[in-house]
XYZ file of C-alpha atoms in Angstrom:
622
model
C -27.051 -9.788 -6.204
C -25.998 -12.419 -3.616
C -27.555 -11.624 -0.248
C -25.462 -10.859 2.814
C -25.773 -13.114 5.823
C -26.254 -16.807 6.631
C -27.479 -18.748 3.616
C -27.590 -15.542 1.591
C -26.119 -16.981 -1.597
C -28.523 -19.914 -1.767
C -31.525 -17.720 -0.912
C -30.641 -15.172 -3.595
C -30.130 -17.965 -6.137
C -33.586 -19.365 -5.332
C -35.093 -15.884 -5.813
C -33.323 -15.490 -9.175
C -34.460 -18.912 -10.398
C -38.025 -18.191 -9.317
C -38.031 -14.855 -11.167
C -36.231 -16.227 -14.224
C -33.230 -13.880 -14.081
C -29.439 -14.324 -14.127
C -27.778 -16.137 -11.198
C -26.613 -13.639 -8.546
C -23.212 -15.355 -8.427
C -22.780 -14.521 -12.133
C -23.974 -10.929 -11.728
C -21.548 -10.444 -8.834
C -18.580 -11.062 -11.132
C -19.484 -8.022 -13.220
C -20.784 -5.597 -10.604
C -18.434 -2.602 -11.046
C -16.701 -1.009 -8.111
C -17.703 2.609 -7.708
C -15.130 5.054 -9.108
C -13.613 6.232 -5.837
C -11.523 4.695 -3.103
C -13.696 2.780 -0.674
C -16.432 2.081 -3.265
C -19.799 1.422 -1.561
C -18.392 1.453 1.974
C -17.329 5.070 1.615
C -20.676 6.497 0.552
C -23.423 4.110 1.699
C -21.705 2.008 4.351
C -22.192 -1.130 2.267
C -23.747 -2.463 -0.921
C -26.472 -3.978 1.283
C -28.314 -0.734 2.013
C -30.967 1.264 0.154
C -28.259 3.636 -1.056
C -26.066 0.729 -2.117
C -28.887 -0.715 -4.206
C -29.469 2.653 -5.891
C -25.824 3.141 -6.818
C -25.595 -0.438 -8.095
C -28.580 0.329 -10.333
C -26.951 3.485 -11.688
C -23.547 1.905 -12.288
C -24.997 -1.166 -14.041
C -27.904 0.657 -15.770
C -30.046 -2.405 -15.173
C -33.861 -2.247 -15.061
C -33.735 -3.064 -11.368
C -31.276 -4.217 -8.705
C -32.094 -6.280 -5.641
C -29.777 -6.659 -2.659
C -30.684 -8.210 0.646
C -29.625 -9.316 4.101
C -30.548 -12.582 5.777
C -30.788 -13.140 9.529
C -30.008 -16.053 11.812
C -33.705 -16.941 12.167
C -34.555 -16.747 8.475
C -35.676 -13.120 8.504
C -34.943 -11.125 5.371
C -34.421 -7.428 4.556
C -34.674 -6.476 0.882
C -33.574 -3.294 -0.871
C -35.016 -2.949 -4.367
C -33.828 -0.130 -6.625
C -35.702 0.819 -9.791
C -35.486 3.998 -11.863
C -38.579 5.282 -10.011
C -37.718 4.486 -6.391
C -35.686 2.551 -3.862
C -37.955 0.367 -1.745
C -37.122 -1.329 1.543
C -39.061 -4.212 3.075
C -38.521 -6.733 5.862
C -39.980 -10.218 6.063
C -40.005 -13.181 8.397
C -40.385 -15.657 5.514
C -38.649 -15.604 2.102
C -41.835 -16.658 0.270
C -43.601 -13.504 1.460
C -40.632 -11.496 0.242
C -40.805 -13.181 -3.149
C -44.496 -12.380 -3.487
C -43.821 -8.716 -2.629
C -40.971 -8.611 -5.114
C -43.067 -10.114 -7.916
C -45.786 -7.522 -7.418
C -43.253 -4.686 -7.419
C -41.598 -5.847 -10.627
C -44.676 -7.090 -12.430
C -43.284 -10.619 -12.547
C -44.958 -13.917 -11.723
C -42.604 -15.927 -9.514
C -42.124 -19.615 -10.159
C -41.379 -22.271 -7.532
C -39.155 -21.167 -4.646
C -36.668 -23.974 -4.012
C -33.604 -22.884 -2.019
C -30.836 -25.467 -1.734
C -28.614 -24.769 1.301
C -26.127 -27.365 0.025
C -25.151 -24.924 -2.738
C -24.212 -22.107 -0.358
C -20.441 -22.615 -0.363
C -20.223 -23.274 -4.108
C -22.286 -20.177 -4.889
C -20.138 -18.069 -2.562
C -17.011 -19.263 -4.358
C -18.516 -18.580 -7.776
C -19.404 -15.032 -6.719
C -15.698 -14.524 -5.928
C -14.612 -15.911 -9.303
C -13.333 -19.215 -7.892
C -14.503 -21.825 -10.397
C -12.193 -24.716 -9.576
C -13.669 -27.381 -7.341
C -17.277 -26.306 -7.950
C -19.345 -29.329 -8.956
C -22.672 -27.703 -9.839
C -23.104 -24.433 -11.728
C -26.465 -22.586 -11.903
C -25.756 -21.938 -15.607
C -23.041 -23.400 -17.846
C -19.506 -22.856 -16.560
C -18.642 -21.173 -19.857
C -20.748 -18.160 -18.842
C -18.714 -17.685 -15.656
C -15.497 -18.017 -17.637
C -16.752 -15.459 -20.162
C -17.710 -13.051 -17.363
C -14.242 -13.297 -15.814
C -12.577 -12.627 -19.179
C -14.888 -9.664 -19.781
C -14.100 -8.110 -16.399
C -10.368 -8.629 -16.878
C -9.861 -7.593 -20.504
C -13.144 -6.179 -21.773
C -13.291 -8.955 -24.362
C -16.691 -10.558 -24.890
C -15.961 -14.178 -25.777
C -19.474 -15.561 -25.374
C -23.012 -14.282 -25.071
C -23.915 -13.199 -21.547
C -27.579 -12.833 -22.418
C -28.920 -13.577 -18.921
C -27.287 -10.338 -17.722
C -28.455 -6.792 -18.551
C -26.921 -5.601 -21.804
C -25.838 -2.217 -20.337
C -23.821 -4.098 -17.695
C -21.925 -5.981 -20.399
C -21.427 -2.704 -22.285
C -19.912 -1.135 -19.168
C -16.968 -3.532 -19.394
C -16.534 -3.424 -23.168
C -16.718 0.373 -22.985
C -14.170 0.455 -20.180
C -11.718 -1.513 -22.313
C -12.335 0.891 -25.205
C -11.824 3.963 -23.007
C -15.528 4.875 -23.029
C -16.381 5.473 -19.385
C -19.583 6.499 -17.687
C -19.422 10.256 -16.923
C -18.906 9.783 -13.167
C -16.086 7.306 -13.770
C -14.484 9.605 -16.334
C -14.483 12.590 -13.960
C -12.970 10.571 -11.118
C -10.362 9.071 -13.445
C -9.330 12.545 -14.626
C -9.038 13.654 -10.999
C -6.852 10.658 -10.134
C -4.644 11.463 -13.136
C -4.236 15.067 -11.866
C -6.298 16.527 -14.712
C -8.073 18.637 -12.109
C -9.357 21.417 -14.373
C -10.927 18.937 -16.784
C -12.416 16.933 -13.920
C -13.937 20.073 -12.387
C -15.445 21.089 -15.702
C -17.103 17.676 -15.915
C -18.174 17.835 -12.269
C -20.188 21.000 -12.824
C -22.185 19.134 -15.470
C -22.607 16.095 -13.223
C -24.008 18.202 -10.375
C -27.511 17.865 -11.844
C -27.173 14.212 -12.855
C -28.061 10.986 -11.097
C -26.894 10.106 -7.588
C -23.685 8.449 -8.805
C -22.798 11.543 -10.822
C -23.642 13.964 -8.010
C -21.401 12.069 -5.585
C -18.530 12.253 -8.071
C -19.237 15.978 -8.507
C -18.971 16.606 -4.759
C -15.680 14.709 -4.526
C -14.119 16.428 -7.540
C -15.232 19.920 -6.507
C -13.958 19.348 -2.965
C -10.590 18.180 -4.287
C -10.359 21.320 -6.422
C -11.368 23.523 -3.451
C -14.402 24.764 -5.376
C -16.884 26.080 -2.758
C -19.825 25.048 -4.930
C -19.406 21.509 -3.542
C -21.552 22.582 -0.596
C -24.546 23.369 -2.778
C -24.053 20.128 -4.713
C -23.910 18.164 -1.433
C -27.177 19.722 -0.279
C -28.721 18.896 -3.634
C -27.494 15.306 -3.367
C -29.061 14.849 0.071
C -32.446 15.998 -1.262
C -32.193 14.088 -4.544
C -31.056 10.791 -2.994
C -31.953 10.862 0.716
C -31.123 7.151 1.055
C -27.397 7.838 0.459
C -25.550 8.584 3.695
C -22.684 10.399 1.954
C -24.980 13.228 0.861
C -26.080 13.902 4.429
C -22.544 13.580 5.760
C -21.225 16.145 3.295
C -24.195 18.401 3.958
C -23.239 18.270 7.624
C -19.664 19.252 6.831
C -20.904 22.084 4.606
C -23.080 23.352 7.450
C -20.158 23.239 9.894
C -18.040 25.208 7.420
C -20.774 27.848 7.280
C -21.255 27.959 11.067
C -24.721 26.410 10.905
C -24.598 23.810 13.699
C -28.375 23.214 13.738
C -28.345 22.100 10.107
C -25.182 20.065 10.743
C -26.777 18.235 13.672
C -29.843 17.410 11.581
C -27.677 16.172 8.698
C -25.527 13.908 10.879
C -28.703 12.588 12.525
C -29.936 11.579 9.064
C -26.670 9.718 8.477
C -27.304 7.779 11.669
C -30.860 6.922 10.631
C -29.294 5.175 7.641
C -26.166 3.836 9.375
C -26.769 3.602 13.145
C -23.320 2.109 13.785
C -21.355 4.757 11.901
C -18.790 5.851 14.477
C -17.611 8.991 12.681
C -21.220 10.201 12.306
C -21.700 9.931 16.078
C -18.456 11.866 16.567
C -19.561 14.565 14.128
C -23.004 14.755 15.712
C -21.390 15.213 19.115
C -19.371 18.144 17.802
C -22.378 19.731 16.100
C -24.378 19.436 19.325
C -21.520 21.059 21.226
C -21.527 23.978 18.791
C -25.294 24.261 19.295
C -24.633 24.609 23.010
C -26.323 21.312 23.840
C -23.683 19.761 26.077
C -25.880 16.872 27.216
C -26.582 15.644 23.676
C -22.958 16.244 22.724
C -21.872 14.075 25.630
C -24.265 11.270 24.690
C -23.187 11.288 21.038
C -19.488 11.217 21.933
C -20.031 8.335 24.350
C -21.951 6.395 21.693
C -19.087 6.922 19.232
C -16.672 5.496 21.773
C -18.884 2.468 22.395
C -18.420 1.644 18.717
C -14.619 1.845 18.837
C -11.584 3.917 19.747
C -11.793 7.412 18.291
C -9.413 10.121 19.556
C -11.553 12.901 18.064
C -14.615 11.721 19.964
C -12.510 11.330 23.101
C -11.166 14.888 22.794
C -14.746 16.127 22.324
C -15.791 14.181 25.408
C -12.925 15.705 27.379
C -13.969 19.198 26.301
C -17.599 18.740 27.320
C -16.659 17.200 30.661
C -14.201 20.015 31.312
C -16.919 22.588 30.583
C -19.258 20.718 32.941
C -16.591 20.909 35.664
C -16.111 17.135 35.717
C -12.350 17.254 36.345
C -11.886 13.517 36.879
C -13.901 12.670 33.774
C -12.109 15.286 31.676
C -8.696 14.029 32.769
C -9.647 10.433 31.960
C -11.066 11.368 28.540
C -8.102 13.535 27.581
C -5.656 10.872 28.745
C -7.357 8.215 26.608
C -7.469 10.610 23.662
C -3.746 11.309 23.900
C -2.950 7.613 24.214
C -4.801 6.803 20.970
C -3.870 9.936 18.995
C -1.517 8.977 16.167
C -2.180 11.964 13.894
C -1.578 15.022 16.076
C -5.282 15.778 16.560
C -4.352 17.297 19.935
C -3.570 20.573 18.145
C -7.225 20.900 17.141
C -8.273 19.925 20.658
C -6.182 22.783 22.084
C -7.779 25.162 19.566
C -11.239 23.979 20.604
C -10.418 24.672 24.248
C -9.142 28.122 23.331
C -12.243 28.880 21.260
C -14.585 27.830 24.062
C -14.267 31.285 25.638
C -13.983 29.776 29.124
C -10.934 30.988 31.092
C -10.858 27.735 33.056
C -9.987 25.836 29.874
C -6.409 27.170 29.858
C -5.633 24.523 32.487
C -6.644 21.756 30.091
C -4.706 23.415 27.296
C -1.651 23.138 29.528
C -2.561 19.550 30.402
C -2.577 18.536 26.723
C 0.430 20.615 25.687
C 2.591 19.266 28.527
C 1.926 15.629 27.700
C 2.707 15.966 23.998
C 6.007 17.725 24.718
C 5.031 21.374 24.125
C 6.485 22.195 27.519
C 7.019 25.943 27.138
C 3.521 26.408 25.741
C 2.159 24.332 28.597
C 3.819 26.628 31.141
C 2.246 29.634 29.449
C -1.210 28.055 29.632
C -0.752 27.100 33.286
C 0.395 30.632 34.195
C -2.588 32.157 32.398
C -4.884 29.783 34.268
C -3.393 30.689 37.659
C -3.549 34.415 36.970
C -7.258 34.163 36.195
C -8.162 31.441 38.713
C -5.698 31.440 41.656
C -8.160 29.638 43.990
C -9.595 27.152 41.514
C -9.578 23.460 42.613
C -7.089 22.751 39.798
C -4.743 25.571 40.819
C -2.603 23.248 42.943
C -2.116 20.875 40.028
C -1.099 23.780 37.778
C 1.417 25.040 40.361
C 2.955 21.592 40.718
C 3.310 21.342 36.954
C 5.097 24.710 36.876
C 7.360 23.737 39.778
C 8.716 20.674 37.998
C 12.256 21.023 36.744
C 12.296 19.905 33.158
C 15.276 17.865 32.018
C 16.453 17.088 28.528
C 19.340 14.888 27.465
C 20.721 13.610 24.169
C 22.985 10.549 24.112
C 24.990 9.202 21.210
C 24.155 5.520 20.615
C 26.004 4.796 17.362
C 27.377 6.376 14.187
C 26.075 4.677 11.066
C 26.837 4.575 7.364
C 23.413 3.087 6.644
C 20.280 3.418 8.774
C 19.981 -0.377 8.918
C 23.628 -1.053 9.722
C 25.980 -1.313 12.706
C 28.253 1.346 14.152
C 30.714 2.152 11.350
C 33.596 3.909 13.130
C 36.265 4.851 12.143
C 34.925 6.799 9.157
C 36.559 7.592 5.845
C 36.818 10.728 3.741
C 33.754 11.424 1.620
C 31.375 9.369 3.750
C 28.044 10.555 5.124
C 27.573 9.524 8.735
C 24.240 9.250 10.526
C 24.181 9.671 14.324
C 21.790 7.362 16.131
C 20.769 9.075 19.363
C 18.657 8.481 22.434
C 16.574 11.428 23.616
C 15.491 11.557 27.256
C 13.205 14.150 28.840
C 11.192 14.755 31.973
C 8.424 15.183 32.908
C 7.962 14.389 29.199
C 10.176 14.598 26.149
C 9.851 18.078 24.673
C 9.277 18.748 20.989
C 12.474 20.245 19.567
C 14.371 20.144 16.267
C 17.105 17.502 16.133
C 20.161 19.128 14.561
C 23.640 17.940 13.597
C 26.770 19.984 12.845
C 30.207 18.929 11.640
C 32.883 21.219 13.073
C 36.500 21.647 12.041
C 39.409 21.773 14.483
C 38.785 25.484 15.100
C 35.071 24.997 15.812
C 33.848 26.288 12.457
C 30.767 24.642 10.989
C 31.510 22.665 7.816
C 28.115 20.994 7.430
C 24.807 21.041 9.245
C 21.359 19.496 8.992
C 18.220 19.283 11.112
C 14.880 17.500 11.187
C 11.629 17.581 13.070
C 10.720 14.410 14.870
C 7.300 13.081 15.794
C 6.372 10.994 18.802
C 3.329 9.987 20.802
C 2.039 11.703 23.909
C 3.559 10.705 27.261
C 6.917 9.919 25.614
C 9.877 10.257 27.982
C 12.554 8.451 25.971
C 13.061 7.929 22.260
C 15.730 6.508 19.966
C 16.026 8.445 16.707
C 18.235 8.614 13.625
C 19.612 12.125 13.203
C 20.283 13.707 9.782
C 23.537 12.767 8.081
C 26.567 15.004 7.500
C 29.415 14.432 5.061
C 33.094 14.214 5.982
C 34.681 16.294 3.196
C 38.288 15.063 3.435
C 40.809 13.254 5.608
C 41.404 14.947 8.938
C 40.052 15.548 12.437
C 36.575 16.865 13.168
C 34.006 17.247 15.938
C 30.450 15.987 15.503
C 27.833 17.986 17.410
C 24.284 16.717 17.952
C 21.799 19.101 19.548
C 18.220 18.632 20.720
C 16.875 21.821 22.194
C 19.358 22.864 24.871
C 20.810 19.363 25.178
C 24.014 18.753 23.238
C 26.589 16.009 22.784
C 29.918 16.289 20.954
C 32.089 13.503 19.562
C 35.638 13.844 18.142
C 36.097 12.113 14.779
C 38.947 11.256 12.451
C 38.351 10.726 8.731
C 40.733 8.164 7.228
C 41.462 7.653 3.506
C 38.498 6.658 1.336
C 37.522 2.974 1.135
C 36.065 1.192 -1.893
C 34.731 -1.652 0.258
C 32.768 0.787 2.412
C 31.458 2.628 -0.647
C 30.015 -0.648 -1.920
C 28.412 -1.217 1.486
C 26.789 2.228 1.430
C 25.234 1.399 -1.945
C 23.828 -1.836 -0.569
C 26.102 -3.928 -2.805
C 27.326 -7.253 -1.491
C 30.238 -8.701 -3.528
C 29.578 -12.428 -3.945
C 31.747 -15.303 -5.046
C 30.925 -17.905 -7.686
C 29.206 -19.972 -4.967
C 26.735 -17.144 -4.364
C 28.051 -16.403 -0.873
C 29.283 -12.955 0.265
C 33.051 -12.580 -0.004
C 33.203 -10.710 3.306
C 31.084 -10.243 6.394
C 29.750 -6.730 7.037
C 32.201 -6.221 9.897
C 35.083 -7.104 7.547
C 33.846 -4.732 4.831
C 33.624 -1.874 7.330
C 36.878 -2.634 9.146
C 40.269 -1.006 8.704
C 41.396 -3.902 6.503
C 38.241 -3.927 4.366
C 39.864 -2.915 1.068
C 42.816 -5.265 1.472
C 40.588 -8.220 2.347
C 38.199 -7.505 -0.518
C 41.026 -7.254 -3.080
C 42.483 -10.472 -1.704
C 39.148 -12.273 -2.126
C 38.696 -10.847 -5.627
C 42.149 -12.023 -6.641
C 41.388 -15.548 -5.448
C 38.020 -15.639 -7.240
C 39.477 -14.336 -10.509
C 42.440 -16.718 -10.532
C 40.170 -19.656 -9.754
C 37.962 -18.752 -12.727
C 40.850 -18.174 -15.181
C 41.377 -21.822 -16.323
C 37.714 -22.208 -17.252
C 37.740 -18.854 -19.045
C 40.807 -19.945 -21.062
C 38.738 -22.777 -22.557
C 36.092 -20.350 -23.779
C 36.941 -18.976 -27.258
C 35.105 -15.745 -26.554
C 37.053 -15.116 -23.346
C 40.447 -16.286 -24.604
C 40.608 -13.914 -27.590
C 42.448 -10.585 -27.157
C 40.174 -7.611 -26.564
C 40.089 -5.279 -29.570
C 39.326 -2.020 -27.760
C 39.285 -0.372 -24.375
C 41.970 0.110 -21.731
C 42.844 -3.601 -21.802
C 43.039 -4.047 -25.586
C 45.447 -6.806 -26.582
C 44.765 -8.875 -23.476
C 42.077 -11.513 -23.186
C 39.534 -11.739 -20.397
C 41.084 -15.045 -19.351
C 44.496 -13.376 -19.105
C 43.115 -10.521 -17.013
C 41.504 -13.039 -14.671
C 44.729 -15.027 -14.384
C 46.868 -11.965 -13.599
C 44.294 -10.336 -11.281
C 46.407 -7.178 -11.078
C 45.607 -4.813 -8.233
C 45.125 -1.794 -10.514
C 42.575 -3.747 -12.594
C 40.731 -4.962 -9.512
C 40.545 -1.432 -8.111
C 39.329 -0.070 -11.458
C 36.601 -2.721 -11.467
C 35.477 -1.794 -7.943
C 35.444 1.915 -8.807
C 33.285 1.099 -11.831
C 30.869 -0.821 -9.584
C 30.615 2.193 -7.286
C 29.835 4.422 -10.282
C 27.342 1.941 -11.782
C 25.857 -0.233 -9.007
C 23.892 -2.295 -11.540
C 27.242 -3.722 -12.690
C 27.325 -5.940 -9.610
C 23.606 -6.180 -8.918
C 22.783 -9.867 -8.457
C 25.909 -11.037 -10.334
C 28.871 -12.739 -8.726
C 32.126 -10.783 -9.018
C 33.588 -12.903 -11.849
C 30.573 -12.553 -14.141
C 30.304 -8.868 -13.281
C 33.982 -8.386 -14.168
C 33.612 -10.268 -17.467
C 30.606 -8.128 -18.441
C 32.439 -4.941 -17.486
C 35.737 -5.615 -19.214
C 34.031 -6.682 -22.460
C 32.065 -3.450 -22.621
């Protein structure tokens, strides 16, 4: 395969030519992705690892697969997978690497003649970009045939330089004959879970590719045997990081932190810059009671990038150490980067620590994410158990704060993307847009809406949960919609926790123009321009203005329609039988225009991208 790194394509091509095998840029076009989301990156970190080489061998069924990485100073790391082993070697000179490779494969290398000038062309060929390439390692027709094979499974020319099983992978794929691992994953993706699990149990004793698929399928089906399969995978293919990662998770599930720590350490031997593995190792070390190693692992994870889980773990360890400043800083950074609500697990971890001092930090987290009542409970529990603790003053100040909550009505909408649409009409669903304000932080509450009649009785109601980031004090949100059932006077009530706002409303007679707006329909003239602006459609005169514009458009189109034999002949059926389309356009009677608009409301595709005249002609003829 093409090597990764500076000059990697040209170096790999020189190796292939010396060994008398297919050009790497040609092989790259047919290397299959692995049958799960994330391909190599998910299970081995990259193709350019010992595990990546092994899985490439198993997916292509070649006699051997070589991947490599080049360095800035010409150094070279090679990963050679054969059915017997996966070998790794590092060299300062490519010629030494070639000699090692020849001895491993039983081949006698020819001249080694890398041509750096080919690097860009070879890189483009490996991506399937043939245009603009002046020199091909083999005839261009082979690259074209490889692209056709990968796209359609059709073999239009001999690809003899490549392993026959690799070619058969693509012809088999087109014929629905998949490798077992691919078939199991495909069945899982198609929600044929029972069938996929049945296959997975057979794959559990197969090659590394099949065992990985088995773990994924069994996990998805919540079959606990995935843990045993993961352990088997780690022993069978120790060069594959995924096996060790899943073994670590299995050990955590079974409350075996020592095994988990060892497994995650093996992941890091293979992938030293794997951030999640450092995070997981930190947690396993914490569960082992080794706070120092847990702290180091969490810090290393954070050096590699922002990770709220690692930051929460760091906060926990620092809190247990009594490092209040460090814990506050870690928890604050964790909350700032937490987009998935991981704080709930962090609160559980604090609770499960068994340390009574941790209730302060539970309150600290809960308060800042808006769980204000829970936060007060945690602070009270902390003060009852630790009235003279250095953090007691902070807890008392938090309890002494007077929380405030306010909901303000910003606008009433017919569509979430539209302007304020008052006054409303009978039959419309209105959506309140509100601003929520809270202190010290916005509390988590349901946002509810009620439509009340003149006597205060509830006619309609709806509610929703809303999500927001930690430290939020103000938020604009779209509340659930409620329907105005008929003409008359109403009161709209929006409530967020104890905060409430009420707005009197009057529902006027229904409007066809506004109904079109709700459906996202924009009546257009023969010039392609909207007949009315949005404000005109929504206004009190919307229907009158729209009918006026329709009348003008229809009458303007009538003379042309009269010259068309198809449009000037009387209609033979329907409500307008005996009249021609041209005549209907010329008269443009109000009742006909209104019937047309009602039809468009019932069948929005009638208008679609058509102008109103063409839409009318299509409608009246049907």
